[in-house]
């Protein structure tokens, strides 16, 4: 079978868009994953998601300058679609940071190999748990369906979508709100703990409330998270399942 230059260009454009989206999902194309694995996964997904349409060897290929413009267009479309995944995992980090900061775990920072960002042990535990839930509920399948739908709604070499600033701000604010809402049960518990310690400092000034509060807030933070997981997990699962839908919002669809 003879593969024309035009067919090779079409395949490369599809691969460019898929890789631009793939690198925004930590469990599929994060920084900790070797580039060879990411490129191999991108090639495999391109062959599966994009139907093979054989072109005749006489099909005219794109010239160098239009082909370069087409590559840039696919990079932009893939980045816009993948930005939703960045916001979703960013909401998880916001929630974990708020929990870790209030519970006293922020004093020690460790590196998260999946996201390659430092955070508290509490933050990393929450984010890694969320990544496991993402795989358990087939969130990666939802993301791949979103990748496929981008080609249905915006075929290769189609004009750039209209980027709405209002849609971008709405999606960003929604993700920040979701991250804060998941942390609210634990933040409320820690706020009550701080109020109690403040009253105790007024009643018994001779007590070292600061040193007492450090170990108390650590224990109460873990206990509050254990109790609040039954409320956090449904919201977390809904957020991760919506990754496929959110990948299309910034594309004007």
PDB file of C-alpha atoms in Angstrom:
ATOM      1  CA  UNK A   1       0.000   0.000   0.000  1.00  0.00           C
ATOM      2  CA  UNK A   2       1.340   3.389  -1.026  1.00  0.00           C
ATOM      3  CA  UNK A   3       0.966   6.212   1.489  1.00  0.00           C
ATOM      4  CA  UNK A   4       0.806   9.623  -0.129  1.00  0.00           C
ATOM      5  CA  UNK A   5       2.463  12.697   1.318  1.00  0.00           C
ATOM      6  CA  UNK A   6      -0.960  14.281   1.823  1.00  0.00           C
ATOM      7  CA  UNK A   7      -2.060  11.269   3.906  1.00  0.00           C
ATOM      8  CA  UNK A   8       1.106  11.469   6.005  1.00  0.00           C
ATOM      9  CA  UNK A   9       0.472  15.177   6.629  1.00  0.00           C
ATOM     10  CA  UNK A  10      -3.097  14.460   7.742  1.00  0.00           C
ATOM     11  CA  UNK A  11      -1.885  11.792  10.161  1.00  0.00           C
ATOM     12  CA  UNK A  12       0.775  14.127  11.568  1.00  0.00           C
ATOM     13  CA  UNK A  13      -1.785  16.905  12.138  1.00  0.00           C
ATOM     14  CA  UNK A  14      -4.052  14.506  14.037  1.00  0.00           C
ATOM     15  CA  UNK A  15      -1.091  13.294  16.093  1.00  0.00           C
ATOM     16  CA  UNK A  16      -0.187  16.896  16.925  1.00  0.00           C
ATOM     17  CA  UNK A  17      -3.644  17.638  18.315  1.00  0.00           C
ATOM     18  CA  UNK A  18      -3.802  14.419  20.335  1.00  0.00           C
ATOM     19  CA  UNK A  19      -0.361  14.944  21.882  1.00  0.00           C
ATOM     20  CA  UNK A  20      -1.238  18.554  22.722  1.00  0.00           C
ATOM     21  CA  UNK A  21      -4.239  17.266  24.686  1.00  0.00           C
ATOM     22  CA  UNK A  22      -2.521  14.206  26.130  1.00  0.00           C
ATOM     23  CA  UNK A  23       0.245  16.055  27.949  1.00  0.00           C
ATOM     24  CA  UNK A  24      -2.298  17.787  30.214  1.00  0.00           C
ATOM     25  CA  UNK A  25      -3.461  14.554  31.899  1.00  0.00           C
ATOM     26  CA  UNK A  26      -0.928  13.409  34.544  1.00  0.00           C
ATOM     27  CA  UNK A  27      -1.770   9.687  34.384  1.00  0.00           C
ATOM     28  CA  UNK A  28      -1.543   9.595  30.579  1.00  0.00           C
ATOM     29  CA  UNK A  29       1.014  12.178  29.527  1.00  0.00           C
ATOM     30  CA  UNK A  30       2.399  13.856  32.637  1.00  0.00           C
ATOM     31  CA  UNK A  31       5.960  15.072  32.985  1.00  0.00           C
ATOM     32  CA  UNK A  32       6.973  11.955  34.894  1.00  0.00           C
ATOM     33  CA  UNK A  33       6.074   9.733  31.907  1.00  0.00           C
ATOM     34  CA  UNK A  34       8.958   9.271  29.411  1.00  0.00           C
ATOM     35  CA  UNK A  35       8.603  11.058  26.094  1.00  0.00           C
ATOM     36  CA  UNK A  36       8.923   7.766  24.216  1.00  0.00           C
ATOM     37  CA  UNK A  37       5.852   6.431  26.023  1.00  0.00           C
ATOM     38  CA  UNK A  38       3.854   9.594  25.352  1.00  0.00           C
ATOM     39  CA  UNK A  39       4.721   9.611  21.659  1.00  0.00           C
ATOM     40  CA  UNK A  40       3.962   5.890  21.364  1.00  0.00           C
ATOM     41  CA  UNK A  41       0.612   6.341  23.105  1.00  0.00           C
ATOM     42  CA  UNK A  42      -0.153   9.300  20.849  1.00  0.00           C
ATOM     43  CA  UNK A  43       0.612   7.255  17.732  1.00  0.00           C
ATOM     44  CA  UNK A  44      -1.570   4.400  18.965  1.00  0.00           C
ATOM     45  CA  UNK A  45      -4.477   6.703  19.798  1.00  0.00           C
ATOM     46  CA  UNK A  46      -4.174   8.451  16.442  1.00  0.00           C
ATOM     47  CA  UNK A  47      -4.405   5.151  14.589  1.00  0.00           C
ATOM     48  CA  UNK A  48      -7.428   4.091  16.672  1.00  0.00           C
ATOM     49  CA  UNK A  49      -9.389   7.348  16.918  1.00  0.00           C
ATOM     50  CA  UNK A  50      -8.857   8.691  13.408  1.00  0.00           C
ATOM     51  CA  UNK A  51     -10.423   6.591  10.628  1.00  0.00           C
ATOM     52  CA  UNK A  52      -7.966   5.751   7.879  1.00  0.00           C
ATOM     53  CA  UNK A  53      -8.946   7.471   4.664  1.00  0.00           C
ATOM     54  CA  UNK A  54      -6.626   6.413   1.898  1.00  0.00           C
ATOM     55  CA  UNK A  55      -5.694   9.197  -0.472  1.00  0.00           C
ATOM     56  CA  UNK A  56      -4.380   8.640  -3.941  1.00  0.00           C
ATOM     57  CA  UNK A  57      -0.659   9.159  -4.481  1.00  0.00           C
ATOM     58  CA  UNK A  58      -1.580  12.082  -6.765  1.00  0.00           C
ATOM     59  CA  UNK A  59      -3.391  13.940  -3.934  1.00  0.00           C
ATOM     60  CA  UNK A  60      -1.799  17.386  -3.601  1.00  0.00           C
ATOM     61  CA  UNK A  61       0.018  17.858  -0.284  1.00  0.00           C
ATOM     62  CA  UNK A  62       0.137  21.095   1.636  1.00  0.00           C
ATOM     63  CA  UNK A  63       3.007  23.424   0.968  1.00  0.00           C
ATOM     64  CA  UNK A  64       5.523  24.094   3.722  1.00  0.00           C
ATOM     65  CA  UNK A  65       4.055  27.391   4.962  1.00  0.00           C
ATOM     66  CA  UNK A  66       0.372  26.260   5.002  1.00  0.00           C
ATOM     67  CA  UNK A  67       1.447  23.000   6.661  1.00  0.00           C
ATOM     68  CA  UNK A  68       3.288  24.948   9.380  1.00  0.00           C
ATOM     69  CA  UNK A  69       0.189  27.099   9.949  1.00  0.00           C
ATOM     70  CA  UNK A  70      -1.931  23.932  10.154  1.00  0.00           C
ATOM     71  CA  UNK A  71       0.411  22.470  12.793  1.00  0.00           C
ATOM     72  CA  UNK A  72       0.126  25.631  14.878  1.00  0.00           C
ATOM     73  CA  UNK A  73      -3.672  25.537  14.543  1.00  0.00           C
ATOM     74  CA  UNK A  74      -3.846  21.938  15.760  1.00  0.00           C
ATOM     75  CA  UNK A  75      -1.519  22.761  18.655  1.00  0.00           C
ATOM     76  CA  UNK A  76      -3.805  25.595  19.717  1.00  0.00           C
ATOM     77  CA  UNK A  77      -6.947  23.460  19.447  1.00  0.00           C
ATOM     78  CA  UNK A  78      -5.347  20.655  21.449  1.00  0.00           C
ATOM     79  CA  UNK A  79      -4.091  23.082  24.092  1.00  0.00           C
ATOM     80  CA  UNK A  80      -7.514  24.689  24.477  1.00  0.00           C
ATOM     81  CA  UNK A  81      -9.181  21.303  24.817  1.00  0.00           C
ATOM     82  CA  UNK A  82      -6.548  20.020  27.243  1.00  0.00           C
ATOM     83  CA  UNK A  83      -6.720  23.164  29.387  1.00  0.00           C
ATOM     84  CA  UNK A  84      -9.928  21.814  30.921  1.00  0.00           C
ATOM     85  CA  UNK A  85      -7.965  18.833  32.255  1.00  0.00           C
ATOM     86  CA  UNK A  86      -5.429  21.256  33.725  1.00  0.00           C
ATOM     87  CA  UNK A  87      -8.234  23.093  35.525  1.00  0.00           C
ATOM     88  CA  UNK A  88      -9.744  19.881  36.923  1.00  0.00           C
ATOM     89  CA  UNK A  89      -6.469  18.608  38.357  1.00  0.00           C
ATOM     90  CA  UNK A  90      -5.706  22.144  39.497  1.00  0.00           C
ATOM     91  CA  UNK A  91      -8.963  22.120  41.483  1.00  0.00           C
ATOM     92  CA  UNK A  92      -7.768  18.956  43.216  1.00  0.00           C
ATOM     93  CA  UNK A  93      -4.504  20.670  44.113  1.00  0.00           C
ATOM     94  CA  UNK A  94      -6.362  23.706  45.461  1.00  0.00           C
ATOM     95  CA  UNK A  95      -8.485  21.466  47.651  1.00  0.00           C
ATOM     96  CA  UNK A  96      -5.478  19.506  48.904  1.00  0.00           C
ATOM     97  CA  UNK A  97      -3.460  22.666  49.596  1.00  0.00           C
ATOM     98  CA  UNK A  98      -6.288  24.198  51.620  1.00  0.00           C
ATOM     99  CA  UNK A  99      -6.663  21.009  53.647  1.00  0.00           C
ATOM    100  CA  UNK A 100      -2.933  20.657  54.254  1.00  0.00           C
ATOM    101  CA  UNK A 101      -2.431  24.322  55.123  1.00  0.00           C
ATOM    102  CA  UNK A 102      -5.130  24.343  57.793  1.00  0.00           C
ATOM    103  CA  UNK A 103      -4.284  20.982  59.331  1.00  0.00           C
ATOM    104  CA  UNK A 104      -0.636  21.783  60.000  1.00  0.00           C
ATOM    105  CA  UNK A 105       0.943  19.586  57.320  1.00  0.00           C
ATOM    106  CA  UNK A 106       2.237  22.531  55.282  1.00  0.00           C
ATOM    107  CA  UNK A 107       5.448  22.700  57.327  1.00  0.00           C
ATOM    108  CA  UNK A 108       6.926  19.782  55.363  1.00  0.00           C
ATOM    109  CA  UNK A 109       6.992  19.777  51.570  1.00  0.00           C
ATOM    110  CA  UNK A 110       7.521  16.746  49.338  1.00  0.00           C
ATOM    111  CA  UNK A 111       7.599  16.282  45.567  1.00  0.00           C
ATOM    112  CA  UNK A 112       4.645  14.745  43.775  1.00  0.00           C
ATOM    113  CA  UNK A 113       6.173  12.598  40.974  1.00  0.00           C
ATOM    114  CA  UNK A 114       2.923  12.586  38.979  1.00  0.00           C
ATOM    115  CA  UNK A 115       2.519  16.365  38.823  1.00  0.00           C
ATOM    116  CA  UNK A 116       6.158  17.263  39.550  1.00  0.00           C
ATOM    117  CA  UNK A 117       5.066  19.905  42.043  1.00  0.00           C
ATOM    118  CA  UNK A 118       5.898  20.130  45.718  1.00  0.00           C
ATOM    119  CA  UNK A 119       3.245  20.113  48.411  1.00  0.00           C
ATOM    120  CA  UNK A 120       2.452  18.870  51.853  1.00  0.00           C
ATOM    121  CA  UNK A 121       2.037  15.186  52.621  1.00  0.00           C
ATOM    122  CA  UNK A 122      -1.687  15.806  53.124  1.00  0.00           C
ATOM    123  CA  UNK A 123      -1.942  17.457  49.717  1.00  0.00           C
ATOM    124  CA  UNK A 124      -0.057  14.643  47.983  1.00  0.00           C
ATOM    125  CA  UNK A 125      -2.184  11.978  49.671  1.00  0.00           C
ATOM    126  CA  UNK A 126      -5.371  13.673  48.499  1.00  0.00           C
ATOM    127  CA  UNK A 127      -4.144  14.202  44.927  1.00  0.00           C
ATOM    128  CA  UNK A 128      -2.836  10.642  44.565  1.00  0.00           C
ATOM    129  CA  UNK A 129      -6.131   9.296  45.900  1.00  0.00           C
ATOM    130  CA  UNK A 130      -7.967  11.419  43.338  1.00  0.00           C
ATOM    131  CA  UNK A 131      -5.762  10.044  40.530  1.00  0.00           C
ATOM    132  CA  UNK A 132      -6.562   6.483  41.619  1.00  0.00           C
ATOM    133  CA  UNK A 133     -10.273   7.339  41.631  1.00  0.00           C
ATOM    134  CA  UNK A 134      -9.822   8.874  38.157  1.00  0.00           C
ATOM    135  CA  UNK A 135      -8.598   5.513  36.867  1.00  0.00           C
ATOM    136  CA  UNK A 136     -11.136   3.496  38.853  1.00  0.00           C
ATOM    137  CA  UNK A 137     -14.156   5.353  37.418  1.00  0.00           C
ATOM    138  CA  UNK A 138     -12.701   5.197  33.881  1.00  0.00           C
ATOM    139  CA  UNK A 139     -12.070   8.922  33.757  1.00  0.00           C
ATOM    140  CA  UNK A 140      -9.355   8.294  31.173  1.00  0.00           C
ATOM    141  CA  UNK A 141     -12.019   6.742  28.942  1.00  0.00           C
ATOM    142  CA  UNK A 142     -14.129   9.893  29.282  1.00  0.00           C
ATOM    143  CA  UNK A 143     -11.098  11.970  28.328  1.00  0.00           C
ATOM    144  CA  UNK A 144     -10.419   9.837  25.251  1.00  0.00           C
ATOM    145  CA  UNK A 145     -14.058  10.186  24.198  1.00  0.00           C
ATOM    146  CA  UNK A 146     -13.617  13.940  24.510  1.00  0.00           C
ATOM    147  CA  UNK A 147     -10.533  13.707  22.288  1.00  0.00           C
ATOM    148  CA  UNK A 148     -12.547  11.820  19.681  1.00  0.00           C
ATOM    149  CA  UNK A 149     -15.370  14.375  19.790  1.00  0.00           C
ATOM    150  CA  UNK A 150     -12.980  17.222  19.061  1.00  0.00           C
ATOM    151  CA  UNK A 151     -12.334  15.664  15.650  1.00  0.00           C
ATOM    152  CA  UNK A 152     -16.072  15.276  15.052  1.00  0.00           C
ATOM    153  CA  UNK A 153     -16.815  18.894  15.939  1.00  0.00           C
ATOM    154  CA  UNK A 154     -13.621  20.460  14.593  1.00  0.00           C
ATOM    155  CA  UNK A 155     -12.206  18.343  11.753  1.00  0.00           C
ATOM    156  CA  UNK A 156      -8.596  18.654  10.692  1.00  0.00           C
ATOM    157  CA  UNK A 157      -7.671  21.903   8.910  1.00  0.00           C
ATOM    158  CA  UNK A 158     -10.894  23.520  10.087  1.00  0.00           C
ATOM    159  CA  UNK A 159     -10.892  27.227  11.090  1.00  0.00           C
ATOM    160  CA  UNK A 160      -9.925  28.114  14.620  1.00  0.00           C
ATOM    161  CA  UNK A 161     -12.845  28.224  17.069  1.00  0.00           C
ATOM    162  CA  UNK A 162     -13.958  31.501  18.564  1.00  0.00           C
ATOM    163  CA  UNK A 163     -12.347  31.809  21.986  1.00  0.00           C
ATOM    164  CA  UNK A 164     -14.796  33.295  24.494  1.00  0.00           C
ATOM    165  CA  UNK A 165     -13.249  35.040  27.476  1.00  0.00           C
ATOM    166  CA  UNK A 166     -16.508  34.681  29.378  1.00  0.00           C
ATOM    167  CA  UNK A 167     -16.536  30.914  28.837  1.00  0.00           C
ATOM    168  CA  UNK A 168     -12.908  30.694  29.985  1.00  0.00           C
ATOM    169  CA  UNK A 169     -13.606  32.698  33.153  1.00  0.00           C
ATOM    170  CA  UNK A 170     -16.742  30.673  33.904  1.00  0.00           C
ATOM    171  CA  UNK A 171     -14.919  27.366  33.563  1.00  0.00           C
ATOM    172  CA  UNK A 172     -11.971  28.565  35.653  1.00  0.00           C
ATOM    173  CA  UNK A 173     -14.148  29.974  38.437  1.00  0.00           C
ATOM    174  CA  UNK A 174     -16.206  26.778  38.476  1.00  0.00           C
ATOM    175  CA  UNK A 175     -13.103  24.644  38.994  1.00  0.00           C
ATOM    176  CA  UNK A 176     -11.822  26.907  41.790  1.00  0.00           C
ATOM    177  CA  UNK A 177     -15.227  26.772  43.469  1.00  0.00           C
ATOM    178  CA  UNK A 178     -15.291  22.979  43.218  1.00  0.00           C
ATOM    179  CA  UNK A 179     -11.850  22.754  44.818  1.00  0.00           C
ATOM    180  CA  UNK A 180     -12.856  25.004  47.712  1.00  0.00           C
ATOM    181  CA  UNK A 181     -16.150  23.156  48.235  1.00  0.00           C
ATOM    182  CA  UNK A 182     -14.375  19.820  48.604  1.00  0.00           C
ATOM    183  CA  UNK A 183     -12.159  21.311  51.300  1.00  0.00           C
ATOM    184  CA  UNK A 184     -15.006  23.010  53.222  1.00  0.00           C
ATOM    185  CA  UNK A 185     -15.814  20.116  55.632  1.00  0.00           C
ATOM    186  CA  UNK A 186     -12.244  19.933  56.840  1.00  0.00           C
ATOM    187  CA  UNK A 187     -11.801  23.719  56.886  1.00  0.00           C
ATOM    188  CA  UNK A 188     -14.933  24.072  59.014  1.00  0.00           C
ATOM    189  CA  UNK A 189     -13.618  21.529  61.493  1.00  0.00           C
ATOM    190  CA  UNK A 190     -10.274  23.294  61.738  1.00  0.00           C
ATOM    191  CA  UNK A 191     -11.963  26.670  62.175  1.00  0.00           C
ATOM    192  CA  UNK A 192     -13.929  25.344  65.139  1.00  0.00           C
ATOM    193  CA  UNK A 193     -10.682  23.918  66.518  1.00  0.00           C
ATOM    194  CA  UNK A 194      -8.976  27.319  66.263  1.00  0.00           C
ATOM    195  CA  UNK A 195     -11.908  29.017  68.006  1.00  0.00           C
ATOM    196  CA  UNK A 196     -11.813  26.443  70.785  1.00  0.00           C
ATOM    197  CA  UNK A 197      -8.071  26.871  71.258  1.00  0.00           C
ATOM    198  CA  UNK A 198      -8.500  30.642  71.316  1.00  0.00           C
ATOM    199  CA  UNK A 199     -11.117  30.399  74.070  1.00  0.00           C
ATOM    200  CA  UNK A 200      -8.893  27.966  75.952  1.00  0.00           C
ATOM    201  CA  UNK A 201      -5.987  30.438  75.748  1.00  0.00           C
ATOM    202  CA  UNK A 202      -8.186  33.116  77.305  1.00  0.00           C
ATOM    203  CA  UNK A 203      -9.454  30.838  80.076  1.00  0.00           C
ATOM    204  CA  UNK A 204      -6.096  29.236  80.921  1.00  0.00           C
ATOM    205  CA  UNK A 205      -3.273  31.572  79.779  1.00  0.00           C
ATOM    206  CA  UNK A 206      -0.646  29.373  81.430  1.00  0.00           C
ATOM    207  CA  UNK A 207      -1.277  26.596  78.902  1.00  0.00           C
ATOM    208  CA  UNK A 208       0.884  26.448  75.760  1.00  0.00           C
ATOM    209  CA  UNK A 209      -2.030  26.430  73.339  1.00  0.00           C
ATOM    210  CA  UNK A 210       0.190  26.805  70.273  1.00  0.00           C
ATOM    211  CA  UNK A 211       2.107  23.592  70.893  1.00  0.00           C
ATOM    212  CA  UNK A 212      -1.065  21.803  71.941  1.00  0.00           C
ATOM    213  CA  UNK A 213      -2.842  22.915  68.773  1.00  0.00           C
ATOM    214  CA  UNK A 214      -0.206  21.547  66.404  1.00  0.00           C
ATOM    215  CA  UNK A 215      -0.726  17.890  67.298  1.00  0.00           C
ATOM    216  CA  UNK A 216      -4.444  18.401  67.910  1.00  0.00           C
ATOM    217  CA  UNK A 217      -5.072  19.906  64.457  1.00  0.00           C
ATOM    218  CA  UNK A 218      -3.079  17.151  62.756  1.00  0.00           C
ATOM    219  CA  UNK A 219      -5.171  14.444  64.421  1.00  0.00           C
ATOM    220  CA  UNK A 220      -8.455  16.284  63.871  1.00  0.00           C
ATOM    221  CA  UNK A 221      -7.537  16.959  60.240  1.00  0.00           C
ATOM    222  CA  UNK A 222      -7.051  13.266  59.511  1.00  0.00           C
ATOM    223  CA  UNK A 223     -10.208  12.357  61.429  1.00  0.00           C
ATOM    224  CA  UNK A 224     -12.260  15.033  59.651  1.00  0.00           C
ATOM    225  CA  UNK A 225     -11.019  13.868  56.244  1.00  0.00           C
ATOM    226  CA  UNK A 226     -11.941  10.272  57.071  1.00  0.00           C
ATOM    227  CA  UNK A 227     -15.465  11.308  58.052  1.00  0.00           C
ATOM    228  CA  UNK A 228     -15.876  13.764  55.155  1.00  0.00           C
ATOM    229  CA  UNK A 229     -14.771  11.307  52.465  1.00  0.00           C
ATOM    230  CA  UNK A 230     -18.342  10.061  52.124  1.00  0.00           C
ATOM    231  CA  UNK A 231     -19.335  13.614  51.105  1.00  0.00           C
ATOM    232  CA  UNK A 232     -16.214  14.431  49.081  1.00  0.00           C
ATOM    233  CA  UNK A 233     -16.005  11.266  46.958  1.00  0.00           C
ATOM    234  CA  UNK A 234     -19.312  11.742  45.050  1.00  0.00           C
ATOM    235  CA  UNK A 235     -18.400  15.323  44.184  1.00  0.00           C
ATOM    236  CA  UNK A 236     -14.887  14.263  43.259  1.00  0.00           C
ATOM    237  CA  UNK A 237     -16.171  11.456  41.030  1.00  0.00           C
ATOM    238  CA  UNK A 238     -18.596  13.796  39.236  1.00  0.00           C
ATOM    239  CA  UNK A 239     -15.801  16.302  38.654  1.00  0.00           C
ATOM    240  CA  UNK A 240     -13.464  13.686  37.170  1.00  0.00           C
ATOM    241  CA  UNK A 241     -16.196  12.139  35.010  1.00  0.00           C
ATOM    242  CA  UNK A 242     -16.921  15.545  33.448  1.00  0.00           C
ATOM    243  CA  UNK A 243     -13.407  15.846  32.022  1.00  0.00           C
ATOM    244  CA  UNK A 244     -14.611  14.747  28.583  1.00  0.00           C
ATOM    245  CA  UNK A 245     -17.357  17.391  28.508  1.00  0.00           C
ATOM    246  CA  UNK A 246     -15.096  20.161  29.735  1.00  0.00           C
ATOM    247  CA  UNK A 247     -12.549  19.492  26.992  1.00  0.00           C
ATOM    248  CA  UNK A 248     -15.097  20.815  24.476  1.00  0.00           C
ATOM    249  CA  UNK A 249     -16.257  23.933  26.340  1.00  0.00           C
ATOM    250  CA  UNK A 250     -13.375  26.190  25.309  1.00  0.00           C
ATOM    251  CA  UNK A 251     -13.783  25.163  21.662  1.00  0.00           C
ATOM    252  CA  UNK A 252     -17.089  26.975  21.411  1.00  0.00           C
ATOM    253  CA  UNK A 253     -19.205  23.773  21.406  1.00  0.00           C
TER     254      UNK A 253
END
